[in-house]
Amino acid sequence: MTDQHDGTRCVHAGLPDPSPGQPFLPGPVFAAPYHLDPRQGPAAAPNGYGRPDNPTRRLLEAAIGELEGGECRTFASGQAAITGLLLALLKPGDTVVLPTDGYFPVRAFATDTLQQVGVTVRFVPTAGPYPDLDGVRLVLVETPANPGLDVVDLPALAARVHAAGALLAVDNTTATPLGQRPLDLGADLVVASGTKALTGHSDLLLGYVAARSADLVETVTAWRTVTGAVPGAFDAWLAHRSLATLDLRLGRQTANAAALADLLAGRDDVTGLRWPGRPGDPAYPVASAQMRRMPGVLSFDLGDADRVARFLDAARLVAAATSFGGLHTSADRRAQWGDDTPPGFVRLSCGVEDTVDLVADVTAALDASR
Ligand SMILES: *Cc1c(COP(=O)(O)O)cnc(C)c1O
């Protein structure tokens, strides 16, 4: 299906072959144990026990794997996928490189848990410069990074990482596999939260890892089976159902982000605007070369916490909420979570509302909050 376009791929990804009388997407299979063949036991069927085996989850993994261009394993959340990947691949004495400006809980996990088990953690800004990578086992980057939206040139970094004998993992949460295919750009592993734009309805938590190497897939699968951080059948089904509209949702979210970026860039009461799709943004040259489409997320600064609160009070279409990539436009003042961003820093996630309505609402709310 690689010759087909994004909308077509999303609608068909992971669906079983048509069969008269069967639904397009089979409903969730709820099972802890399954019936076993009395003689052959678990060798007779793909389903023995729910922790390693669930057919609803396998269909979702086929779908995400198709979009990423690799084998996929889903996890209970993005954090379960990322921490699982780090713990499965790193041994005491190994060195890992992580972003200084990436998802805050990953940095917290690295300085608490990873360092305690004897892994050396080095932090590097997403946009670089990257140090000498000799002796490094794994480089994990986030591009575009959440929440600052800097990007890194993946093919160039992959060449350096591989020359040092290390692995490159890319957090693809912000871009989604329609925005960027890290495995095609030289990464060994993709890891992501499916909670955000991938599923986009603000109603479930999901994570995944994807890779082409059978060894890496096996390591991740074995880790997930022993630690048990699997998504439930209902969430897996809901995620697969939502995936069909990813192309449509992203199309509107990107258009809304472009319109809001134009609006915000022209205002003297907004500073620090970042959107990798805007010519003039520091991330634009690399982002426009390696990304297939731009995210619906932008960031900017309104000066202080009180102005952000006044803005959110005045806006009718911008919900005060964390996370991003959902159907509803939302904005998050990151510093309220203990993140190391300035007090007036806002990450705004565009929903699928009509662009004219959103631009009018944000304009009015900025005016009212001055
Ligand atoms: C949200 C997020 C995560 C964590 O995902 P959860 O599903 O919330 O556990 C990891 N990385 C990035 C870039 C994120 O935005």
Coordinates of C-alpha atoms and ligand atoms in Angstrom, one line a residue:
M1 CA 0.0 0.0 0.0
T2 CA 3.0 2.3 0.0
D3 CA 2.0 3.7 -3.4
Q4 CA -1.2 5.1 -1.9
H5 CA -1.7 8.4 -0.3
D6 CA -2.1 9.3 3.3
G7 CA -5.9 9.4 3.6
T8 CA -6.2 6.0 1.8
R9 CA -3.5 4.4 4.0
C10 CA -5.1 5.7 7.2
V11 CA -8.6 4.4 6.3
H12 CA -7.3 0.9 5.4
A13 CA -4.3 0.5 7.8
G14 CA -4.4 -2.8 9.7
L15 CA -7.9 -3.9 8.6
P16 CA -8.5 -7.6 8.0
D17 CA -9.3 -8.7 4.4
P18 CA -13.0 -8.3 3.6
S19 CA -15.1 -11.2 4.6
P20 CA -18.9 -11.4 4.0
G21 CA -20.8 -10.9 7.3
Q22 CA -17.8 -9.5 9.2
P23 CA -17.4 -5.9 10.3
F24 CA -14.7 -3.6 8.7
L25 CA -12.9 -3.3 12.1
P26 CA -13.6 -6.3 14.4
G27 CA -14.7 -5.3 17.9
P28 CA -12.5 -5.5 20.9
V29 CA -11.6 -9.0 22.1
F30 CA -11.8 -9.1 25.9
A31 CA -9.8 -12.0 27.2
A32 CA -7.2 -12.8 29.9
P33 CA -6.8 -16.5 29.2
Y34 CA -8.1 -18.0 25.9
H35 CA -9.2 -21.6 25.4
L36 CA -6.2 -23.9 24.7
D37 CA -5.9 -27.0 22.7
P38 CA -5.7 -29.8 25.3
R39 CA -2.8 -31.5 23.6
Q40 CA -0.7 -28.9 21.8
G41 CA -1.4 -26.1 24.3
P42 CA -0.4 -22.6 23.3
A43 CA 1.4 -23.8 20.2
A44 CA -1.9 -24.4 18.4
A45 CA -3.2 -20.8 18.2
P46 CA -1.8 -17.2 18.3
N47 CA -3.7 -16.5 21.5
G48 CA -2.8 -18.1 24.8
Y49 CA -2.8 -15.3 27.4
G50 CA -3.8 -11.7 27.3
R51 CA -0.5 -10.1 28.3
P52 CA 1.5 -11.2 25.3
D53 CA -1.5 -12.0 23.0
N54 CA -4.5 -10.0 21.9
P55 CA -5.9 -9.9 18.4
T56 CA -7.4 -6.3 18.8
R57 CA -3.9 -5.1 19.7
R58 CA -2.3 -6.9 16.9
L59 CA -4.6 -5.2 14.3
L60 CA -3.7 -1.8 15.8
E61 CA 0.0 -2.7 15.7
A62 CA -0.3 -3.7 12.0
A63 CA -1.9 -0.4 11.3
I64 CA 0.7 1.8 13.1
G65 CA 3.5 -0.4 11.7
E66 CA 2.2 0.2 8.1
L67 CA 2.2 4.0 8.7
E68 CA 5.7 4.0 10.3
G69 CA 7.2 1.5 7.9
G70 CA 8.3 -1.0 10.5
E71 CA 7.1 -3.6 13.1
C72 CA 5.1 -2.0 15.9
R73 CA 4.5 -2.9 19.5
T74 CA 2.0 -0.9 21.5
F75 CA 2.2 0.0 25.2
A76 CA -0.2 1.3 27.8
S77 CA 1.1 4.9 27.4
G78 CA 3.8 6.9 25.7
Q79 CA 5.8 6.9 29.0
A80 CA 5.5 3.1 29.2
A81 CA 6.9 2.8 25.7
I82 CA 9.8 5.3 26.3
T83 CA 10.8 4.0 29.7
G84 CA 10.4 0.4 28.5
L85 CA 12.6 1.1 25.5
L86 CA 15.3 2.7 27.6
L87 CA 15.3 0.0 30.2
A88 CA 15.2 -2.8 27.6
L89 CA 18.2 -1.4 25.6
L90 CA 20.4 0.1 28.3
K91 CA 22.6 -1.8 30.7
P92 CA 24.7 -0.6 33.7
G93 CA 27.8 1.2 32.3
D94 CA 26.0 2.3 29.1
T95 CA 25.7 5.9 28.0
V96 CA 22.5 7.4 26.6
V97 CA 22.0 10.9 25.0
L98 CA 18.7 12.6 25.7
P99 CA 17.3 16.0 24.7
T100 CA 17.6 18.9 27.2
D101 CA 14.4 20.4 25.8
G102 CA 12.3 17.2 25.4
Y103 CA 9.3 15.8 27.2
F104 CA 9.9 16.7 30.9
P105 CA 8.9 13.3 32.5
V106 CA 11.5 11.5 30.3
R107 CA 14.2 13.7 31.6
A108 CA 13.0 13.2 35.2
F109 CA 13.0 9.4 34.6
A110 CA 16.6 9.6 33.3
T111 CA 18.0 11.5 36.2
D112 CA 16.1 9.4 38.8
T113 CA 15.8 5.8 37.6
L114 CA 18.4 5.5 34.8
Q115 CA 21.2 7.1 36.7
Q116 CA 20.4 4.9 39.8
V117 CA 20.8 1.7 37.7
G118 CA 24.3 2.8 36.5
V119 CA 23.4 4.4 33.1
T120 CA 25.3 7.6 32.3
V121 CA 22.9 10.2 30.9
R122 CA 24.1 13.1 28.7
F123 CA 21.7 15.9 27.8
V124 CA 22.0 17.7 24.4
P125 CA 19.7 20.4 23.0
T126 CA 17.5 19.1 20.1
A127 CA 18.9 21.5 17.6
G128 CA 22.5 20.6 18.6
P129 CA 25.4 20.9 18.5
Y130 CA 25.8 17.1 19.2
P131 CA 29.1 16.1 21.0
D132 CA 31.4 13.3 20.0
L133 CA 29.3 10.1 20.3
D134 CA 32.1 7.6 21.0
G135 CA 31.1 5.2 23.7
V136 CA 27.4 6.1 23.4
R137 CA 24.9 3.2 23.2
L138 CA 21.7 5.1 22.4
V139 CA 20.7 8.5 21.2
L140 CA 17.0 9.4 21.8
V141 CA 15.8 12.6 20.1
E142 CA 12.5 14.3 20.0
T143 CA 11.8 16.2 16.7
P144 CA 9.9 18.4 16.7
A145 CA 10.6 18.6 20.5
N146 CA 7.8 19.1 22.9
P147 CA 7.2 21.8 23.9
G148 CA 9.9 24.1 22.3
L149 CA 9.4 22.7 18.8
D150 CA 13.1 22.7 17.8
V151 CA 14.0 20.0 15.2
V152 CA 17.1 18.0 14.4
D153 CA 18.4 16.8 10.9
L154 CA 17.7 13.1 11.2
P155 CA 19.7 11.7 8.2
A156 CA 22.7 13.7 9.3
L157 CA 22.4 12.6 12.9
A158 CA 21.8 9.0 12.0
A159 CA 25.0 8.9 10.0
R160 CA 27.0 10.2 13.0
V161 CA 25.2 7.9 15.5
H162 CA 25.8 4.8 13.3
A163 CA 29.5 5.8 12.7
A164 CA 29.9 5.6 16.6
G165 CA 28.2 2.2 16.7
A166 CA 25.2 3.5 18.5
L167 CA 21.4 3.3 18.0
L168 CA 19.2 6.2 17.1
A169 CA 15.6 6.3 18.5
V170 CA 13.2 9.1 17.5
D171 CA 10.2 10.3 19.5
N172 CA 7.7 10.8 16.8
T173 CA 4.8 12.0 19.0
T174 CA 4.5 15.6 17.7
A175 CA 4.9 14.7 14.0
T176 CA 2.9 11.4 13.9
P177 CA 3.9 8.9 11.1
L178 CA 2.1 11.1 8.5
G179 CA 4.3 14.1 9.4
Q180 CA 7.6 12.2 9.4
R181 CA 8.9 8.6 8.9
P182 CA 12.0 8.4 11.1
L183 CA 12.8 4.8 10.0
D184 CA 13.0 6.1 6.4
L185 CA 15.3 8.9 7.6
G186 CA 17.8 6.5 9.2
A187 CA 16.5 5.9 12.7
D188 CA 16.7 2.4 14.2
L189 CA 13.7 2.9 16.4
V190 CA 10.6 5.1 16.6
V191 CA 8.9 5.6 20.0
A192 CA 5.9 7.7 20.6
S193 CA 2.8 8.6 22.6
G194 CA -0.4 7.6 20.7
T195 CA -2.3 9.7 23.3
K196 CA -1.8 12.9 21.3
A197 CA -2.5 13.6 17.6
L198 CA -2.2 10.0 16.4
T199 CA -5.5 9.0 18.1
G200 CA -6.6 12.7 18.6
H201 CA -9.9 12.4 20.6
S202 CA -8.5 13.1 24.1
D203 CA -10.0 9.8 25.3
L204 CA -7.2 7.3 25.7
L205 CA -3.6 6.7 26.6
L206 CA -1.4 4.8 24.2
G207 CA 2.3 4.4 23.4
Y208 CA 4.3 2.4 20.8
V209 CA 7.7 1.4 19.6
A210 CA 8.4 0.6 15.9
A211 CA 11.6 -0.8 14.3
R212 CA 12.7 -2.8 11.3
S213 CA 15.4 -4.9 13.0
A214 CA 13.9 -8.3 14.1
D215 CA 16.3 -8.3 17.0
L216 CA 15.2 -4.9 18.3
V217 CA 11.5 -5.8 17.9
E218 CA 12.2 -9.1 19.8
T219 CA 14.0 -7.2 22.7
V220 CA 11.1 -4.8 23.0
T221 CA 8.4 -7.5 22.8
A222 CA 10.2 -9.6 25.4
W223 CA 10.5 -6.6 27.7
R224 CA 6.8 -5.7 27.3
T225 CA 5.7 -9.3 28.0
V226 CA 7.7 -9.5 31.3
T227 CA 6.8 -6.1 32.5
G228 CA 3.2 -6.1 31.3
A229 CA 2.7 -2.5 30.2
V230 CA 0.1 -3.4 27.5
P231 CA -2.9 -1.3 26.4
G232 CA -6.3 -2.8 27.1
A233 CA -8.4 -4.2 24.3
F234 CA -11.0 -1.4 24.4
D235 CA -8.3 1.3 24.2
A236 CA -6.6 -0.5 21.3
W237 CA -9.8 -0.7 19.4
L238 CA -10.7 2.9 20.1
A239 CA -7.2 3.9 18.9
H240 CA -7.6 1.9 15.7
R241 CA -11.0 3.4 15.0
S242 CA -9.6 6.9 15.4
L243 CA -6.6 6.3 13.1
A244 CA -8.8 6.2 10.1
T245 CA -9.4 10.0 10.3
L246 CA -5.7 10.9 11.1
D247 CA -5.1 12.5 7.6
L248 CA -8.3 14.5 7.8
R249 CA -7.7 15.7 11.4
L250 CA -4.0 16.6 10.7
G251 CA -5.1 18.5 7.5
R252 CA -7.3 20.9 9.5
Q253 CA -5.0 21.1 12.5
T254 CA -2.0 22.1 10.3
A255 CA -4.2 24.7 8.4
N256 CA -5.3 26.1 11.7
A257 CA -1.7 26.3 13.0
A258 CA -0.6 28.1 9.9
A259 CA -3.4 30.7 10.3
L260 CA -2.7 31.2 14.0
A261 CA 1.1 31.4 13.4
D262 CA 0.3 34.3 10.9
L263 CA -1.9 36.0 13.4
L264 CA 0.5 35.6 16.4
A265 CA 3.6 36.7 14.3
G266 CA 1.8 40.0 13.6
R267 CA 1.0 40.9 17.2
D268 CA 3.2 43.1 19.4
D269 CA 1.8 41.5 22.6
V270 CA 3.1 38.0 21.8
T271 CA 6.7 36.9 21.9
G272 CA 8.8 33.8 21.2
L273 CA 6.5 32.4 18.5
R274 CA 7.6 28.9 17.4
W275 CA 6.1 26.9 14.6
P276 CA 8.4 24.8 12.4
G277 CA 6.1 25.3 9.3
R278 CA 6.7 29.1 9.3
P279 CA 9.4 30.4 7.0
G280 CA 11.7 32.4 9.2
D281 CA 11.3 29.9 12.2
P282 CA 14.8 28.6 13.1
A283 CA 13.4 25.0 12.6
Y284 CA 12.0 25.7 9.2
P285 CA 14.9 24.7 6.9
V286 CA 15.4 21.3 8.4
A287 CA 11.7 20.7 9.1
S288 CA 10.6 21.5 5.6
A289 CA 13.3 19.2 4.2
Q290 CA 12.5 16.1 6.3
M291 CA 8.9 16.4 7.4
R292 CA 6.0 15.4 5.2
R293 CA 3.6 17.8 6.9
M294 CA 3.7 20.3 9.8
P295 CA 2.2 19.7 13.3
G296 CA -0.9 21.5 14.6
V297 CA 1.0 22.6 17.7
L298 CA 2.7 26.0 18.2
S299 CA 4.3 27.7 21.2
F300 CA 4.6 31.4 22.3
D301 CA 5.0 33.6 25.4
L302 CA 2.3 35.8 26.8
G303 CA 4.6 37.3 29.4
D304 CA 3.2 36.0 32.7
A305 CA 0.9 33.5 34.2
D306 CA -1.9 36.0 34.8
R307 CA -2.1 37.0 31.2
V308 CA -2.3 33.4 30.1
A309 CA -5.2 32.9 32.6
R310 CA -7.0 36.0 31.2
F311 CA -6.5 34.7 27.7
L312 CA -7.9 31.3 28.6
D313 CA -10.9 33.0 30.4
A314 CA -11.7 35.1 27.4
A315 CA -11.3 32.4 24.7
R316 CA -14.4 30.4 23.9
L317 CA -12.7 27.9 21.6
V318 CA -9.4 27.3 23.5
A319 CA -9.8 24.9 26.3
A320 CA -7.3 25.0 29.2
A321 CA -5.9 21.5 29.1
T322 CA -2.6 19.7 28.7
S323 CA -1.8 17.1 26.1
F324 CA -2.2 18.1 22.4
G325 CA -3.3 16.9 19.0
G326 CA -7.0 16.5 20.0
L327 CA -10.1 17.5 18.1
H328 CA -10.6 20.6 20.4
T329 CA -8.2 23.5 20.4
S330 CA -6.4 23.6 23.8
A331 CA -3.6 25.5 25.4
D332 CA -1.3 24.6 28.2
R333 CA 0.9 26.9 30.4
R334 CA 3.6 24.3 30.8
A335 CA 5.2 25.9 33.9
Q336 CA 2.1 24.9 36.0
W337 CA 3.4 21.3 35.7
G338 CA 6.8 22.1 37.1
D339 CA 8.3 22.1 33.6
D340 CA 11.4 24.4 33.2
T341 CA 9.6 26.8 30.8
P342 CA 9.1 30.5 31.5
P343 CA 5.9 31.4 33.4
G344 CA 4.1 32.9 30.4
F345 CA 5.1 30.1 27.9
V346 CA 2.1 28.5 26.2
R347 CA 1.9 25.4 24.0
L348 CA -1.2 25.8 21.9
S349 CA -2.7 22.7 20.1
C350 CA -5.0 23.4 17.2
G351 CA -8.1 21.4 16.9
V352 CA -10.3 20.8 13.9
E353 CA -12.6 23.8 14.3
D354 CA -13.2 26.0 11.3
T355 CA -10.1 28.3 10.8
V356 CA -12.1 31.6 10.6
D357 CA -13.8 30.9 13.9
L358 CA -10.6 30.0 15.6
V359 CA -8.7 33.0 14.3
A360 CA -11.5 35.3 15.4
D361 CA -11.7 33.7 18.8
V362 CA -7.9 33.8 19.5
T363 CA -7.8 37.4 18.3
A364 CA -10.6 38.5 20.6
A365 CA -9.1 36.6 23.6
L366 CA -5.7 38.2 23.0
D367 CA -7.3 41.6 22.8
A368 CA -9.4 41.0 25.9
S369 CA -6.3 39.8 27.9
R370 CA -4.0 42.7 27.1
Ligands
LIG1 C1 2.9 13.0 25.9 C2 4.3 12.7 25.4 C3 4.9 11.6 25.9 C4 4.3 10.7 27.0 O1 3.1 10.0 26.5 P1 1.9 9.6 27.4 O2 1.0 8.9 26.5 O3 1.4 10.8 28.1 O4 2.5 8.6 28.5 C5 6.2 11.3 25.4 N1 6.8 12.1 24.5 C6 6.2 13.2 24.1 C7 6.9 14.0 23.0 C8 5.0 13.5 24.5 O5 4.4 14.6 24.0

